[in-house]
């Protein structure tokens, strides 16, 4: 999926949806997607940790660095957005896309 500028993932259809983020180190966070940038850094609102046999730890609003995300999935019933989003290897290569200037 390419964004309007031709690089990065187009995450607009996931905005304001509840997502489950799988991070490096077998960590998981769930929350409502509120923002993202071309580097796939994301902002989650009402976020909390998900761990087996552990109580949830409420985090509130968090920013997650894009290169720590392995994949995520939409937890809401929208058929169009019911995708498992996985980052391509090129997104983790350290190459930075050009910054869009207004």
Tab-separated table of N, CA and C in Angstrom, residues 38-97:
chain	number	residue	atom	x	y	z
A	38	UNK	N	5.533	8.972	7.984
A	38	UNK	CA	6.129	8.144	6.918
A	38	UNK	C	7.099	7.079	7.425
A	39	UNK	N	7.610	7.237	8.659
A	39	UNK	CA	8.538	6.255	9.222
A	39	UNK	C	7.789	5.144	9.955
A	40	UNK	N	6.456	5.174	9.891
A	40	UNK	CA	5.565	4.235	10.567
A	40	UNK	C	5.652	4.321	12.080
A	41	UNK	N	6.100	5.473	12.592
A	41	UNK	CA	5.918	5.753	14.006
A	41	UNK	C	4.424	5.966	14.179
A	42	UNK	N	3.858	5.451	15.263
A	42	UNK	CA	2.412	5.563	15.436
A	42	UNK	C	2.080	6.133	16.802
A	43	UNK	N	0.894	6.716	16.890
A	43	UNK	CA	0.362	7.225	18.146
A	43	UNK	C	-0.877	6.402	18.474
A	44	UNK	N	-0.904	5.836	19.676
A	44	UNK	CA	-2.060	5.083	20.159
A	44	UNK	C	-2.666	5.810	21.344
A	45	UNK	N	-3.981	5.865	21.393
A	45	UNK	CA	-4.690	6.426	22.528
A	45	UNK	C	-5.341	5.281	23.295
A	46	UNK	N	-5.558	5.471	24.584
A	46	UNK	CA	-6.160	4.452	25.447
A	46	UNK	C	-5.398	3.134	25.344
A	47	UNK	N	-4.079	3.216	25.281
A	47	UNK	CA	-3.235	2.037	25.095
A	47	UNK	C	-3.065	1.258	26.401
A	48	UNK	N	-2.840	-0.046	26.252
A	48	UNK	CA	-2.542	-0.904	27.395
A	48	UNK	C	-1.704	-2.080	26.923
A	49	UNK	N	-0.942	-2.652	27.848
A	49	UNK	CA	-0.099	-3.800	27.522
A	49	UNK	C	-0.929	-5.070	27.517
A	50	UNK	N	-0.480	-6.055	26.753
A	50	UNK	CA	-1.127	-7.362	26.691
A	50	UNK	C	-0.048	-8.398	26.976
A	51	UNK	N	-0.169	-9.074	28.117
A	51	UNK	CA	0.789	-10.106	28.485
A	51	UNK	C	0.030	-11.309	29.034
A	52	UNK	N	0.549	-12.492	28.750
A	52	UNK	CA	-0.076	-13.707	29.273
A	52	UNK	C	0.078	-13.753	30.786
A	53	UNK	N	-0.979	-14.142	31.452
A	53	UNK	CA	-0.989	-14.337	32.906
A	53	UNK	C	-0.557	-13.100	33.677
A	54	UNK	N	-0.726	-11.926	33.092
A	54	UNK	CA	-0.383	-10.667	33.758
A	54	UNK	C	-1.570	-9.710	33.628
A	55	UNK	N	-1.809	-8.888	34.639
A	55	UNK	CA	-2.864	-7.876	34.490
A	55	UNK	C	-2.460	-6.833	33.454
A	56	UNK	N	-3.451	-6.244	32.827
A	56	UNK	CA	-3.183	-5.197	31.840
A	56	UNK	C	-2.617	-3.972	32.548
A	57	UNK	N	-1.637	-3.351	31.926
A	57	UNK	CA	-1.085	-2.108	32.441
A	57	UNK	C	-1.540	-0.994	31.526
A	58	UNK	N	-2.326	-0.076	32.059
A	58	UNK	CA	-2.824	1.042	31.243
A	58	UNK	C	-1.685	2.025	30.995
A	59	UNK	N	-1.550	2.433	29.719
A	59	UNK	CA	-0.469	3.325	29.323
A	59	UNK	C	-0.953	4.708	28.925
A	60	UNK	N	-2.215	4.836	28.567
A	60	UNK	CA	-2.739	6.122	28.104
A	60	UNK	C	-2.371	6.359	26.649
A	61	UNK	N	-1.911	7.564	26.326
A	61	UNK	CA	-1.494	7.898	24.964
A	61	UNK	C	-0.004	7.642	24.828
A	62	UNK	N	0.377	6.868	23.816
A	62	UNK	CA	1.787	6.507	23.617
A	62	UNK	C	2.192	6.710	22.164
A	63	UNK	N	3.488	6.930	21.975
A	63	UNK	CA	4.090	6.967	20.646
A	63	UNK	C	4.981	5.739	20.547
A	64	UNK	N	4.815	4.958	19.489
A	64	UNK	CA	5.607	3.743	19.281
A	64	UNK	C	6.456	3.940	18.033
A	65	UNK	N	7.737	3.718	18.195
A	65	UNK	CA	8.665	3.881	17.073
A	65	UNK	C	8.424	2.787	16.038
A	66	UNK	N	8.390	3.186	14.789
A	66	UNK	CA	8.043	2.272	13.704
A	66	UNK	C	8.951	1.070	13.581
A	67	UNK	N	10.251	1.233	13.847
A	67	UNK	CA	11.143	0.089	13.645
A	67	UNK	C	11.055	-0.941	14.765
A	68	UNK	N	10.256	-0.694	15.797
A	68	UNK	CA	10.062	-1.708	16.838
A	68	UNK	C	8.791	-2.528	16.600
A	69	UNK	N	8.036	-2.192	15.553
A	69	UNK	CA	6.777	-2.895	15.259
A	69	UNK	C	7.050	-4.052	14.315
A	70	UNK	N	6.634	-5.263	14.723
A	70	UNK	CA	6.736	-6.422	13.833
A	70	UNK	C	5.515	-6.485	12.916
A	71	UNK	N	4.329	-6.404	13.512
A	71	UNK	CA	3.084	-6.376	12.744
A	71	UNK	C	1.957	-5.947	13.670
A	72	UNK	N	0.807	-5.650	13.067
A	72	UNK	CA	-0.369	-5.382	13.880
A	72	UNK	C	-1.603	-5.819	13.136
A	73	UNK	N	-2.710	-5.876	13.898
A	73	UNK	CA	-3.975	-6.269	13.291
A	73	UNK	C	-5.095	-5.395	13.816
A	74	UNK	N	-6.093	-5.234	12.981
A	74	UNK	CA	-7.279	-4.485	13.336
A	74	UNK	C	-8.159	-5.374	14.213
A	75	UNK	N	-8.652	-4.842	15.320
A	75	UNK	CA	-9.507	-5.627	16.212
A	75	UNK	C	-10.982	-5.290	16.054
A	76	UNK	N	-11.314	-4.420	15.113
A	76	UNK	CA	-12.712	-4.064	14.892
A	76	UNK	C	-13.230	-4.758	13.647
A	77	UNK	N	-14.540	-4.794	13.477
A	77	UNK	CA	-15.165	-5.615	12.458
A	77	UNK	C	-15.232	-5.067	11.060
A	78	UNK	N	-14.509	-4.015	10.708
A	78	UNK	CA	-14.557	-3.471	9.357
A	78	UNK	C	-13.964	-4.475	8.377
A	79	UNK	N	-14.750	-4.910	7.402
A	79	UNK	CA	-14.266	-5.924	6.466
A	79	UNK	C	-13.143	-5.389	5.583
A	80	UNK	N	-13.197	-4.090	5.227
A	80	UNK	CA	-12.158	-3.511	4.377
A	80	UNK	C	-10.821	-3.426	5.113
A	81	UNK	N	-10.859	-3.142	6.411
A	81	UNK	CA	-9.629	-2.942	7.169
A	81	UNK	C	-9.236	-4.178	7.974
A	82	UNK	N	-9.923	-5.291	7.795
A	82	UNK	CA	-9.627	-6.489	8.569
A	82	UNK	C	-8.394	-7.181	7.980
A	83	UNK	N	-7.287	-6.498	8.004
A	83	UNK	CA	-6.035	-6.987	7.450
A	83	UNK	C	-5.026	-7.179	8.555
A	84	UNK	N	-4.093	-8.036	8.316
A	84	UNK	CA	-2.936	-8.135	9.186
A	84	UNK	C	-1.840	-7.349	8.495
A	85	UNK	N	-1.414	-6.257	9.091
A	85	UNK	CA	-0.428	-5.388	8.474
A	85	UNK	C	0.949	-5.817	8.939
A	86	UNK	N	1.805	-6.080	8.002
A	86	UNK	CA	3.160	-6.494	8.302
A	86	UNK	C	4.112	-5.552	7.591
A	87	UNK	N	5.152	-5.131	8.280
A	87	UNK	CA	6.094	-4.189	7.690
A	87	UNK	C	7.030	-4.903	6.738
A	88	UNK	N	7.279	-4.320	5.560
A	88	UNK	CA	8.258	-4.910	4.653
A	88	UNK	C	9.664	-4.731	5.206
A	89	UNK	N	10.579	-5.594	4.801
A	89	UNK	CA	11.962	-5.517	5.283
A	89	UNK	C	12.588	-4.176	4.945
A	90	UNK	N	12.198	-3.582	3.824
A	90	UNK	CA	12.768	-2.287	3.444
A	90	UNK	C	12.388	-1.191	4.433
A	91	UNK	N	11.251	-1.344	5.101
A	91	UNK	CA	10.842	-0.344	6.084
A	91	UNK	C	11.740	-0.389	7.310
A	92	UNK	N	12.387	-1.518	7.547
A	92	UNK	CA	13.243	-1.678	8.715
A	92	UNK	C	14.717	-1.518	8.377
A	93	UNK	N	15.020	-1.200	7.130
A	93	UNK	CA	16.413	-1.164	6.691
A	93	UNK	C	17.158	0.081	7.135
A	94	UNK	N	16.442	1.038	7.697
A	94	UNK	CA	17.085	2.270	8.119
A	94	UNK	C	17.060	3.348	7.058
A	95	UNK	N	16.599	3.012	5.850
A	95	UNK	CA	16.488	4.019	4.805
A	95	UNK	C	15.296	4.901	5.125
A	96	UNK	N	15.490	6.168	5.029
A	96	UNK	CA	14.423	7.107	5.359
A	96	UNK	C	13.867	7.700	4.072
A	97	UNK	N	12.531	7.690	3.935
A	97	UNK	CA	11.924	8.307	2.756
A	97	UNK	C	12.038	9.822	2.857
